[in-house]
Coordinates of C-alpha atoms in Angstrom, one line a residue:
M1 CA 48.5 -7.8 95.4
A2 CA 46.7 -7.8 92.1
I3 CA 46.3 -4.4 90.4
S4 CA 42.6 -3.6 89.8
V5 CA 40.2 -0.7 89.3
T6 CA 39.0 1.6 92.1
P7 CA 35.6 0.5 93.3
E8 CA 32.8 3.0 92.5
A9 CA 35.3 5.2 90.6
V10 CA 32.6 6.4 88.2
S11 CA 30.3 7.3 91.0
T12 CA 33.1 9.3 92.6
I13 CA 33.7 11.2 89.4
L14 CA 30.0 11.9 88.9
S15 CA 29.8 13.2 92.4
N16 CA 32.7 15.7 91.9
P17 CA 32.5 16.9 88.3
S18 CA 34.9 19.7 88.7
P19 CA 37.7 19.2 91.3
E20 CA 39.3 22.5 92.4
S21 CA 42.8 21.1 91.6
S22 CA 44.5 17.9 90.8
S23 CA 45.4 17.5 94.5
D24 CA 41.7 17.2 95.3
V25 CA 41.3 14.2 93.0
P26 CA 41.2 10.9 95.0
D27 CA 42.9 7.7 93.8
L28 CA 40.9 6.8 90.6
V29 CA 42.1 3.7 88.7
V30 CA 39.8 2.8 85.7
Q31 CA 40.0 0.4 82.8
V32 CA 40.2 1.7 79.3
V33 CA 37.5 0.0 77.2
D34 CA 36.6 0.5 73.5
L35 CA 39.5 2.8 72.8
K36 CA 39.2 4.4 69.3
A37 CA 40.3 7.5 67.4
T38 CA 37.9 10.3 66.7
G39 CA 37.8 13.6 64.7
T40 CA 39.0 14.3 61.2
S41 CA 42.6 14.6 62.1
G42 CA 42.6 11.4 64.2
N43 CA 44.6 13.0 67.0
R44 CA 41.9 12.6 69.7
F45 CA 40.9 9.3 71.2
M46 CA 37.6 8.2 72.9
F47 CA 37.1 5.3 75.3
S48 CA 34.9 4.1 78.1
A49 CA 36.2 4.5 81.6
S50 CA 35.1 1.4 83.5
D51 CA 35.3 0.6 87.2
G52 CA 33.9 -2.9 86.7
E53 CA 30.3 -1.8 87.6
R54 CA 29.7 1.3 85.6
K55 CA 31.1 3.0 82.5
L56 CA 31.6 6.6 81.6
R57 CA 32.3 7.9 78.1
A58 CA 35.7 9.7 78.1
I59 CA 38.0 11.7 75.8
L60 CA 41.8 12.0 75.7
P61 CA 42.8 15.5 74.4
S62 CA 45.1 15.9 71.4
N63 CA 48.1 16.6 73.6
M64 CA 47.8 13.0 75.0
S65 CA 47.5 11.3 71.6
T66 CA 51.2 10.5 71.7
E67 CA 50.6 8.3 74.7
V68 CA 48.1 6.2 72.7
M69 CA 50.2 6.2 69.5
S70 CA 53.3 5.1 71.4
G71 CA 51.4 2.2 72.9
N72 CA 51.6 3.4 76.5
I73 CA 47.8 3.6 76.8
Q74 CA 46.1 0.6 75.2
N75 CA 42.6 -0.9 75.1
L76 CA 41.8 -2.9 78.3
G77 CA 44.8 -1.3 80.1
L78 CA 44.5 0.4 83.5
I79 CA 45.1 4.2 84.0
R80 CA 45.1 6.4 87.1
I81 CA 43.2 9.6 86.5
L82 CA 45.2 12.5 88.0
D83 CA 43.0 15.4 86.7
Y84 CA 39.8 15.6 84.8
T85 CA 36.7 17.6 84.1
L86 CA 33.1 16.4 83.4
N87 CA 31.2 18.0 80.4
D88 CA 27.6 17.8 79.3
I89 CA 26.8 16.4 75.9
P90 CA 24.6 18.9 74.0
N91 CA 20.9 17.8 73.8
K92 CA 21.6 14.6 75.7
P93 CA 21.5 13.7 79.4
D94 CA 24.9 12.0 79.2
K95 CA 28.2 13.4 80.3
Y96 CA 31.7 13.2 78.9
L97 CA 34.8 12.7 81.0
I98 CA 37.7 14.8 79.7
V99 CA 40.9 13.2 81.1
T100 CA 43.4 16.1 81.2
K101 CA 46.1 14.2 83.1
C102 CA 46.7 10.5 83.8
E103 CA 49.4 7.8 84.2
V104 CA 49.5 4.2 83.1
V105 CA 49.0 1.7 85.8
S106 CA 49.0 -1.6 83.9
P107 CA 49.4 -2.8 80.3
P108 CA 46.3 -4.5 78.6
L109 CA 44.6 -7.2 80.7
E110 CA 43.3 -10.4 79.1
M111 CA 39.7 -9.3 79.5
E112 CA 37.4 -6.6 80.7
I113 CA 37.0 -6.3 84.5
K114 CA 33.4 -6.9 85.6
T115 CA 32.2 -7.0 89.2
E116 CA 28.8 -7.6 90.7
V117 CA 26.5 -5.1 89.1
K118 CA 24.3 -2.9 91.4
L119 CA 20.6 -3.5 91.4
E120 CA 18.7 -0.9 89.3
T121 CA 16.7 0.2 92.3
E122 CA 19.8 0.9 94.3
I123 CA 21.4 3.0 91.5
K124 CA 18.2 5.0 91.1
S125 CA 18.1 5.7 94.8
E126 CA 21.2 7.8 94.5
C127 CA 20.5 11.5 94.5
R128 CA 22.5 14.7 94.8
S129 CA 22.4 17.1 97.8
E130 CA 21.7 20.6 96.4
G131 CA 24.2 22.2 98.8
T132 CA 27.3 20.1 98.4
G133 CA 26.8 17.9 95.3
I134 CA 27.6 14.7 97.4
L135 CA 25.8 11.5 96.4
L136 CA 23.6 10.4 99.3
K137 CA 22.2 6.9 99.9
P138 CA 18.7 6.6 101.3
K139 CA 20.0 5.7 104.7
Q140 CA 22.2 8.7 104.9
E141 CA 19.5 11.0 103.7
N142 CA 17.1 9.7 106.3
E143 CA 19.7 10.3 109.0
I144 CA 20.2 13.9 107.9
K145 CA 16.5 14.6 107.7
T146 CA 15.9 13.2 111.2
E147 CA 14.6 16.1 113.3
M148 CA 14.7 16.1 117.1
K149 CA 12.5 18.4 119.1
S150 CA 13.5 19.3 122.6
E151 CA 11.1 19.2 125.5
G152 CA 11.1 23.0 125.6
P153 CA 8.5 24.6 123.3
G154 CA 9.4 26.3 120.0
I155 CA 13.0 24.9 119.7
L156 CA 13.8 22.7 116.7
L157 CA 17.0 20.7 116.9
K158 CA 18.5 19.1 113.8
T159 CA 21.4 16.7 113.4
K160 CA 24.9 18.0 113.6
Q161 CA 25.6 16.9 110.0
E162 CA 22.9 19.2 108.5
I163 CA 23.9 22.1 110.7
V164 CA 27.6 21.9 109.5
A165 CA 26.5 21.6 105.9
K166 CA 24.3 24.7 106.0
S167 CA 27.0 26.7 107.9
A168 CA 29.5 25.9 105.2
A169 CA 27.1 26.8 102.4
Q170 CA 26.3 30.1 104.2
I171 CA 30.0 30.9 104.5
V172 CA 30.6 30.3 100.8
H173 CA 27.7 32.4 99.9
E174 CA 28.9 35.3 102.0
Q175 CA 32.4 35.0 100.6
R176 CA 31.1 35.1 97.1
E177 CA 29.0 38.2 97.8
N178 CA 32.0 40.1 99.2
M179 CA 34.4 39.1 96.4
A180 CA 35.4 41.1 93.3
P181 CA 33.9 39.7 90.1
A182 CA 37.2 38.1 89.0
A183 CA 37.8 36.5 92.3
R184 CA 34.2 35.3 92.5
M185 CA 34.6 33.8 89.0
S186 CA 37.8 31.9 90.0
M187 CA 36.1 30.5 93.1
T188 CA 32.7 29.5 91.6
R189 CA 34.1 28.0 88.4
R190 CA 37.0 25.7 87.8
V191 CA 39.7 27.1 85.5
F192 CA 40.1 24.9 82.5
P193 CA 43.4 24.4 80.6
L194 CA 43.1 25.5 77.0
V195 CA 44.1 22.0 75.8
S196 CA 41.0 20.5 77.3
L197 CA 38.6 22.8 75.4
N198 CA 36.5 21.5 72.6
P199 CA 33.3 22.7 70.7
Y200 CA 31.1 20.2 72.6
Q201 CA 31.7 21.5 76.1
G202 CA 29.1 23.4 78.1
S203 CA 30.3 26.1 80.5
W204 CA 34.0 26.7 81.1
T205 CA 36.3 29.4 82.4
I206 CA 39.9 29.9 81.3
K207 CA 42.6 32.0 82.8
V208 CA 44.9 33.5 80.1
R209 CA 47.3 36.2 79.3
V210 CA 46.8 38.4 76.2
T211 CA 50.0 37.8 74.2
S212 CA 48.9 39.5 71.0
K213 CA 46.3 42.0 70.2
G214 CA 45.2 43.0 66.7
N215 CA 43.9 46.4 65.5
M216 CA 40.2 47.0 65.1
R217 CA 39.4 46.3 61.4
T218 CA 36.3 47.1 59.3
Y219 CA 34.8 44.9 56.7
K220 CA 32.1 45.0 54.1
N221 CA 30.4 42.0 52.4
A222 CA 27.1 40.9 51.1
R223 CA 25.6 40.9 54.6
G224 CA 26.6 44.4 55.4
E225 CA 29.4 46.3 57.2
G226 CA 31.0 45.6 60.5
C227 CA 34.1 45.6 62.6
V228 CA 36.3 42.8 63.9
F229 CA 39.5 42.3 66.0
N230 CA 41.3 39.3 67.5
V231 CA 43.6 38.5 70.3
E232 CA 46.0 35.6 71.0
L233 CA 45.6 34.1 74.4
T234 CA 48.1 32.0 76.3
D235 CA 47.5 29.9 79.4
E236 CA 49.8 28.7 82.2
E237 CA 50.9 25.7 80.2
G238 CA 51.9 27.8 77.2
T239 CA 49.0 26.6 75.1
Q240 CA 47.7 29.4 72.7
I241 CA 44.4 30.0 71.1
Q242 CA 43.1 32.9 68.9
A243 CA 39.9 34.6 70.0
T244 CA 37.9 36.7 67.5
M245 CA 35.2 39.3 68.3
F246 CA 32.8 40.9 65.8
N247 CA 30.7 44.1 65.8
E248 CA 29.1 44.7 69.3
A249 CA 31.5 42.3 71.0
A250 CA 34.5 43.9 69.2
K251 CA 33.4 47.3 70.5
K252 CA 32.8 46.0 74.0
F253 CA 36.0 44.2 74.5
F254 CA 38.6 46.1 72.4
D255 CA 39.5 48.5 75.2
R256 CA 39.1 45.9 77.9
F257 CA 41.7 43.6 76.4
Q258 CA 45.1 45.0 77.2
L259 CA 48.3 43.4 75.9
G260 CA 50.2 41.5 78.6
K261 CA 47.3 41.4 81.2
V262 CA 45.6 38.3 82.6
Y263 CA 41.9 37.6 82.3
Y264 CA 39.2 35.1 83.3
I265 CA 37.1 34.4 80.2
S266 CA 33.9 32.3 80.0
R267 CA 30.8 31.9 77.8
G268 CA 32.6 31.8 74.5
T269 CA 32.3 29.3 71.6
L270 CA 34.8 27.2 69.8
K271 CA 35.0 25.9 66.3
L272 CA 37.6 24.1 64.1
A273 CA 40.3 26.6 63.1
N274 CA 40.7 27.5 59.5
K275 CA 44.2 26.2 58.8
Q276 CA 44.7 28.8 56.0
F277 CA 44.4 31.7 58.4
K278 CA 45.2 30.4 61.8
T279 CA 48.3 32.0 63.4
V280 CA 48.7 29.8 66.5
K281 CA 49.1 26.1 67.0
N282 CA 45.6 25.0 68.0
D283 CA 43.0 22.8 66.4
Y284 CA 40.3 25.3 67.5
E285 CA 39.6 29.0 67.5
M286 CA 37.4 30.9 69.9
T287 CA 34.6 33.4 69.2
L288 CA 33.5 35.8 71.9
N289 CA 30.1 37.6 71.7
E290 CA 28.5 40.4 73.6
N291 CA 27.3 38.0 76.3
S292 CA 30.7 36.5 76.9
E293 CA 32.3 37.3 80.3
V294 CA 35.8 38.8 80.5
E295 CA 37.2 39.8 83.9
E296 CA 40.7 41.0 84.6
A297 CA 42.7 39.0 87.1
G298 CA 44.7 41.2 89.4
N299 CA 48.2 40.5 90.7
E300 CA 48.8 37.7 88.2
E301 CA 51.9 39.0 86.4
A302 CA 53.8 35.7 86.8
F303 CA 50.8 33.4 86.2
V304 CA 51.5 32.7 82.5
P305 CA 54.5 33.1 80.3
E306 CA 55.2 36.4 78.5
T307 CA 55.3 36.6 74.7
K308 CA 57.2 33.6 73.3
F309 CA 59.5 34.1 70.3
N310 CA 60.7 31.5 67.8
F311 CA 63.4 33.5 66.1
V312 CA 64.5 32.9 62.6
Q313 CA 68.0 34.1 61.6
I314 CA 68.0 36.6 58.7
D315 CA 70.0 34.4 56.4
Q316 CA 67.4 31.6 56.9
L317 CA 64.3 33.7 55.7
G318 CA 64.3 32.4 52.2
P319 CA 62.0 29.3 52.6
Y320 CA 59.4 31.5 54.2
V321 CA 59.0 33.9 51.2
N322 CA 55.4 34.2 50.1
A323 CA 54.4 31.4 52.5
N324 CA 51.5 31.6 55.0
E325 CA 53.7 31.0 58.0
L326 CA 54.7 34.1 59.9
V327 CA 58.2 34.5 61.4
D328 CA 59.9 36.1 64.5
I329 CA 63.2 37.9 64.2
I330 CA 65.6 39.7 66.4
G331 CA 68.2 42.2 65.1
V332 CA 70.2 45.4 65.6
V333 CA 68.6 48.5 64.0
Q334 CA 70.9 49.8 61.3
N335 CA 68.7 52.4 59.7
V336 CA 65.3 54.0 60.2
S337 CA 63.5 55.8 57.4
P338 CA 61.2 58.8 57.8
T339 CA 57.4 58.1 57.6
M340 CA 56.0 57.7 54.1
S341 CA 52.4 57.8 53.0
I342 CA 51.2 54.9 50.9
R343 CA 47.9 54.8 49.1
R344 CA 46.0 51.5 49.1
K345 CA 44.7 50.3 45.8
S346 CA 41.7 48.6 47.4
N347 CA 40.1 51.7 48.9
N348 CA 42.4 54.6 47.9
E349 CA 43.1 55.2 51.6
T350 CA 46.4 56.7 52.6
I351 CA 48.3 54.9 55.4
P352 CA 51.7 55.7 57.1
K353 CA 54.7 53.4 56.5
R354 CA 58.2 53.3 57.8
D355 CA 61.1 51.0 56.9
I356 CA 63.7 49.9 59.3
T357 CA 66.8 47.9 58.4
V358 CA 68.0 45.3 60.9
A359 CA 71.0 43.0 61.1
D360 CA 71.9 40.0 63.1
E361 CA 74.9 37.7 63.8
T362 CA 74.8 36.2 60.3
K363 CA 76.0 39.7 59.1
K364 CA 72.9 39.9 56.9
T365 CA 70.4 42.8 56.8
V366 CA 66.8 42.9 55.9
V367 CA 64.2 45.7 55.5
V368 CA 61.2 45.5 57.8
S369 CA 58.2 47.6 56.8
L370 CA 56.1 49.0 59.7
W371 CA 52.6 50.3 59.1
N372 CA 50.0 52.5 60.9
E373 CA 50.6 52.9 64.6
H374 CA 53.8 50.8 64.3
A375 CA 55.2 53.3 61.8
T376 CA 54.1 56.5 63.6
N377 CA 54.5 55.7 67.3
L378 CA 57.1 53.0 67.7
G379 CA 58.8 54.0 64.4
Q380 CA 59.4 57.5 65.8
E381 CA 60.8 56.0 69.0
L382 CA 63.3 54.0 67.0
L383 CA 64.2 57.0 64.8
D384 CA 65.0 59.0 68.0
I385 CA 67.4 56.3 69.3
A386 CA 68.7 55.0 66.0
E387 CA 72.2 56.2 66.7
K388 CA 72.4 53.9 69.7
S389 CA 71.7 50.9 67.5
P390 CA 68.8 49.5 69.6
I391 CA 67.8 45.8 69.4
V392 CA 64.3 44.9 68.3
A393 CA 62.5 41.6 68.7
I394 CA 59.5 41.4 66.3
K395 CA 56.9 38.7 66.4
S396 CA 54.6 37.7 63.5
L397 CA 56.1 39.1 60.4
K398 CA 55.1 38.3 56.9
V399 CA 57.9 37.4 54.5
G400 CA 57.6 38.8 51.0
D401 CA 59.8 38.8 47.9
F402 CA 60.2 42.6 47.3
Q403 CA 63.8 43.1 46.3
G404 CA 64.4 39.4 46.9
V405 CA 63.5 39.1 50.6
S406 CA 61.6 41.7 52.7
L407 CA 59.6 41.6 55.9
S408 CA 56.3 43.4 56.7
A409 CA 54.6 43.9 60.0
I410 CA 50.8 43.1 60.2
S411 CA 48.2 44.2 62.7
K412 CA 49.0 41.5 65.2
S413 CA 52.8 42.0 65.0
I414 CA 54.5 42.7 68.3
V415 CA 57.7 44.9 68.4
L416 CA 59.8 45.0 71.6
V417 CA 62.7 47.5 71.8
D418 CA 65.7 46.3 73.8
P419 CA 63.9 43.4 75.4
D420 CA 65.2 41.8 78.5
I421 CA 65.7 38.3 77.0
P422 CA 68.8 36.1 76.6
E423 CA 68.8 36.4 72.8
A424 CA 69.0 40.2 73.0
K425 CA 71.8 40.1 75.5
K426 CA 73.8 37.7 73.3
L427 CA 73.2 39.8 70.2
R428 CA 74.2 43.0 72.0
S429 CA 77.4 41.4 73.2
W430 CA 78.2 40.3 69.6
Y431 CA 77.4 43.7 68.1
D432 CA 79.5 45.7 70.6
S433 CA 82.5 43.4 70.3
E434 CA 82.6 42.9 66.5
G435 CA 79.3 43.4 64.8
K436 CA 79.5 47.2 64.6
E437 CA 82.8 47.0 62.7
S438 CA 81.7 44.2 60.4
S439 CA 80.6 44.6 56.8
M440 CA 76.9 43.9 56.4
A441 CA 75.2 42.7 53.3
S442 CA 71.5 42.5 52.3
V443 CA 70.0 39.0 52.6
S444 CA 68.9 39.4 48.9
S445 CA 72.4 40.3 47.6
G446 CA 74.7 37.5 46.6
M447 CA 72.0 35.0 47.0
S448 CA 73.0 31.8 45.3
P449 CA 70.6 30.7 42.6
S450 CA 70.6 27.2 44.0
S451 CA 70.6 28.5 47.6
R452 CA 69.3 26.0 50.1
N453 CA 67.8 28.9 52.1
G454 CA 67.4 31.4 49.3
S455 CA 64.4 33.3 48.2
R456 CA 62.6 30.8 46.1
S457 CA 65.5 29.1 44.3
M458 CA 66.1 30.2 40.7
Y459 CA 65.4 26.6 39.8
S460 CA 61.9 26.5 41.1
D461 CA 59.0 27.3 38.9
R462 CA 61.3 27.5 35.8
V463 CA 59.5 28.4 32.6
S464 CA 60.4 29.7 29.2
I465 CA 59.7 33.3 28.0
S466 CA 57.2 32.0 25.5
Y467 CA 55.2 30.4 28.3
I468 CA 54.6 33.9 29.7
T469 CA 54.0 35.7 26.4
K470 CA 51.6 33.1 25.1
N471 CA 49.5 33.2 28.3
P472 CA 48.2 36.8 28.4
S473 CA 45.8 36.1 31.3
L474 CA 48.7 35.3 33.7
G475 CA 48.6 37.6 36.7
E476 CA 45.1 38.7 36.1
D477 CA 43.9 38.3 39.7
K478 CA 47.3 38.7 41.5
P479 CA 50.9 38.7 40.5
V480 CA 52.5 35.3 39.7
F481 CA 56.1 34.4 40.0
F482 CA 58.5 32.4 37.8
S483 CA 62.1 31.7 37.2
I484 CA 63.7 31.9 33.8
R485 CA 67.2 31.7 32.2
G486 CA 68.0 34.1 29.5
Y487 CA 70.3 36.8 28.0
I488 CA 70.0 40.6 28.0
S489 CA 69.7 41.0 24.3
F490 CA 69.1 44.8 24.1
I491 CA 69.1 47.9 26.2
R492 CA 67.7 51.0 24.4
P493 CA 70.2 53.8 25.1
D494 CA 67.8 56.7 24.5
Q495 CA 65.2 55.6 27.2
T496 CA 64.8 57.3 30.5
M497 CA 66.9 55.0 32.6
W498 CA 66.9 56.6 36.0
Y499 CA 65.1 59.1 38.2
R500 CA 66.3 61.6 40.8
A501 CA 65.8 60.1 44.3
C502 CA 65.9 61.2 47.9
K503 CA 69.1 59.9 49.6
T504 CA 67.0 59.1 52.7
C505 CA 63.8 57.4 51.5
S506 CA 64.6 56.8 47.8
K507 CA 61.4 58.4 46.7
K508 CA 61.3 60.7 43.7
V509 CA 62.4 64.3 44.3
T510 CA 61.7 67.5 42.3
E511 CA 63.9 70.6 41.8
A512 CA 63.2 73.1 44.5
L513 CA 62.8 76.8 44.0
G514 CA 66.2 78.4 44.3
S515 CA 68.4 75.4 44.8
G516 CA 68.3 71.8 46.1
Y517 CA 65.7 69.1 45.8
W518 CA 62.3 68.7 47.5
C519 CA 61.2 65.3 48.8
E520 CA 57.5 64.9 49.3
G521 CA 58.0 61.7 51.4
C522 CA 60.4 63.3 53.9
Q523 CA 58.8 66.8 53.6
K524 CA 62.2 68.5 53.4
N525 CA 64.7 70.1 51.0
E526 CA 68.1 68.6 50.4
E527 CA 71.1 70.0 48.6
E528 CA 71.9 66.8 46.8
C529 CA 70.1 63.8 45.5
R530 CA 71.1 60.5 43.8
L531 CA 70.0 58.6 40.7
R532 CA 68.2 55.3 40.8
Y533 CA 67.7 53.0 37.9
I534 CA 64.2 52.4 36.4
M535 CA 64.7 51.0 33.0
V536 CA 63.4 48.4 30.5
V537 CA 65.6 45.7 29.0
K538 CA 64.9 43.0 26.4
I539 CA 65.5 39.5 27.5
S540 CA 65.8 36.5 25.1
D541 CA 65.9 32.7 25.5
G542 CA 65.6 29.8 23.1
S543 CA 61.8 30.2 22.9
G544 CA 61.4 34.0 22.3
E545 CA 61.9 37.4 23.8
A546 CA 60.1 40.0 25.8
Y547 CA 60.7 43.4 27.5
F548 CA 61.2 43.3 31.3
S549 CA 61.1 46.2 33.8
T550 CA 64.1 46.4 36.1
F551 CA 64.7 48.6 39.2
N552 CA 67.8 49.9 40.9
E553 CA 69.3 46.8 42.7
E554 CA 68.7 44.4 39.8
A555 CA 69.8 47.0 37.1
E556 CA 73.1 47.7 38.9
K557 CA 73.9 43.9 38.7
I558 CA 73.0 43.9 35.0
V559 CA 74.8 47.1 33.9
G560 CA 77.7 46.7 36.4
C561 CA 77.7 50.2 37.8
S562 CA 75.4 52.7 39.6
A563 CA 73.1 55.1 37.8
D564 CA 75.2 58.0 39.0
E565 CA 78.3 56.4 37.4
L566 CA 76.5 55.7 34.1
D567 CA 75.2 59.3 34.0
K568 CA 78.8 60.5 34.2
L569 CA 79.8 58.3 31.3
K570 CA 76.8 59.6 29.3
S571 CA 78.0 63.2 29.9
Q572 CA 81.5 62.6 28.7
M573 CA 82.2 63.7 25.1
E574 CA 84.6 61.1 23.6
E575 CA 85.1 59.7 20.2
E576 CA 84.2 56.3 21.4
N577 CA 81.1 56.7 23.5
S578 CA 81.8 55.1 26.9
Y579 CA 78.1 55.2 27.7
Q580 CA 77.0 53.1 24.8
L581 CA 80.0 50.8 25.2
K582 CA 79.0 50.1 28.8
L583 CA 75.4 49.2 27.7
K584 CA 76.8 47.0 25.0
Q585 CA 79.1 45.1 27.5
A586 CA 76.0 44.4 29.6
T587 CA 74.3 42.4 26.8
W588 CA 74.5 38.7 25.8
N589 CA 75.5 37.6 29.3
P590 CA 73.6 34.7 30.7
Y591 CA 71.6 35.3 33.9
L592 CA 69.0 33.6 36.0
F593 CA 66.0 35.8 36.7
R594 CA 63.2 35.7 39.3
V595 CA 60.3 37.6 37.7
S596 CA 56.7 38.6 38.5
V597 CA 53.9 38.8 36.0
A598 CA 51.0 41.1 36.6
Q599 CA 48.3 42.9 34.5
H600 CA 48.8 46.6 33.9
E601 CA 46.0 48.8 32.6
Y602 CA 46.8 51.8 30.4
N603 CA 44.2 53.7 28.4
N604 CA 41.6 51.0 29.2
D605 CA 43.9 48.4 27.6
K606 CA 45.3 45.6 29.8
K607 CA 48.8 44.4 29.1
Q608 CA 51.2 42.1 30.8
R609 CA 54.0 43.7 32.9
I610 CA 57.0 41.5 33.6
T611 CA 59.2 42.7 36.3
V612 CA 62.6 41.4 37.4
R613 CA 62.6 40.8 41.1
A614 CA 66.0 39.1 41.5
V615 CA 68.9 38.4 39.2
A616 CA 71.9 36.1 39.6
P617 CA 74.8 34.9 37.3
V618 CA 74.5 31.4 36.1
D619 CA 76.2 28.8 38.2
F620 CA 77.0 26.3 35.5
A621 CA 77.6 23.4 37.8
A622 CA 74.2 23.9 39.4
E623 CA 72.6 24.5 36.0
S624 CA 74.0 21.2 34.7
R625 CA 72.6 19.3 37.7
F626 CA 69.2 21.0 37.1
L627 CA 69.2 20.0 33.4
L628 CA 70.2 16.4 34.1
E629 CA 67.3 16.2 36.6
E630 CA 64.9 17.6 34.0
I631 CA 66.2 15.1 31.4
S632 CA 65.6 12.2 33.8
K633 CA 62.0 13.2 34.1
M634 CA 61.6 12.8 30.4
R635 CA 62.7 9.2 30.3
V636 CA 60.0 6.8 29.2
P637 CA 59.7 3.8 31.7
K638 CA 60.6 0.5 30.1

């Protein structure tokens, strides 16, 4: 039997714009006509769904674009619609068919299928019953409206069909009145998958779990002051979208949205997501206002997936340094610092901070900075159980280049302690069997200058020293980063080369009354402290020279010993000064440096400050390859 379209398929779709589920969709085979790409990204496709008599404008969502691009769905081909929804077109009487699920029935036919077209008067005679939404022909309508009076006075008998219809409507009405708001919403509105949403839809309802909730933030701009917060929502299929609320809506929904709970949401708006700031993989972002509806769905713990992680191993963090992309990590807590107070430059506000050091199976460690509630509440919990080496899984961390590679939590970061996931069980098994006895190294230490996964290879952004010194405006707005190759040409021996630091948090300490040292960060007195480098060195290359600030880790690599050890040499009284000899030995050795350039204001005078962020010995084989590559770029084409 020849494959063809379903007769009156378009009429069937129009009569049932929102089927309750895909099982309620009848057999609907239509022909794809006028298939074309739409949108700026070209990942959505429009077509006309034809049943041979009538056509309906239709859209294939972005998740089905691969079916078109692979050639499975083609113009003039036949598809079976398995699930759909019908949307209004703003300011127009037309409707759009959103095909959320379909299967290919036939490859492209030779021509468009056309059957006998209905008379215009017959099409116009179709109307909708208010109670059920079923298309009624004139003959059917007349039969329903037929009224029969019994011979007895005062009794009006109507047809069985009308009585059944009204009884069903009455039952539904009573059910709705007795239901809770969330249950009423689920019954009266069809739940849409997130992938089917677009800015041109009318009303919709989604059922989602809150998988990330940001803190309430305040802002101030030319239009005034306000507050804002956002949540990340995930539906049953794992699709995510970010929803943002401002001002009154933010105040209304901040307490209502609870992390991990499931909600029905409607009456929101969508717009194209700003790729620079979006944190989930979705072309659109959602905005909820004070008129939006948010109802909690009870007993829905298993409805949608929990927070999903995409873990990056610690030794693979390099490519993410200073990038917009956020990362997820899992590791064993090695150390938890006390809470510190950090003053923001923007508004002079003091906020709490706590650093934790974590390690994973790569035997590398990295420092994660926790802020605000993460630092005070969860950080204290970690400090209390630190000796048990808990496992933490952290979602949405920003990767910075402080001390080579560092991680920082943001408002939307999620921290789970000893999570019940396979990755945590595997990591715990490794740590208990061999990890706790293994020697761990910082991900920043020993980083190869040509590292494939290093923190911004020493061969990227390579400049000469004169390029920096001859451009005094560099770093005016924000710090800029470069790589240079040079020599330590001079270290002034009479400079203040170190400071007394707390052994716990590394902040500066002062001599306490009586004995010991007082740490303002830890708010406690310690008997001993340690010395940490903070010195200035002169670095030279073939183009010039400049003074660079260096801190403890980088200075130790340059000098070749710790600040405590150098202090002991300085205190020794010998004919040949071991202290000056040690500094002399540190000069005229070639290094590769990763540096930052920023503006520093002193006595109302702005000057450049060049800071060494990472240092590595020259790998001459890699340096030769780099130079050959640079030379090849200089060749003039013949």
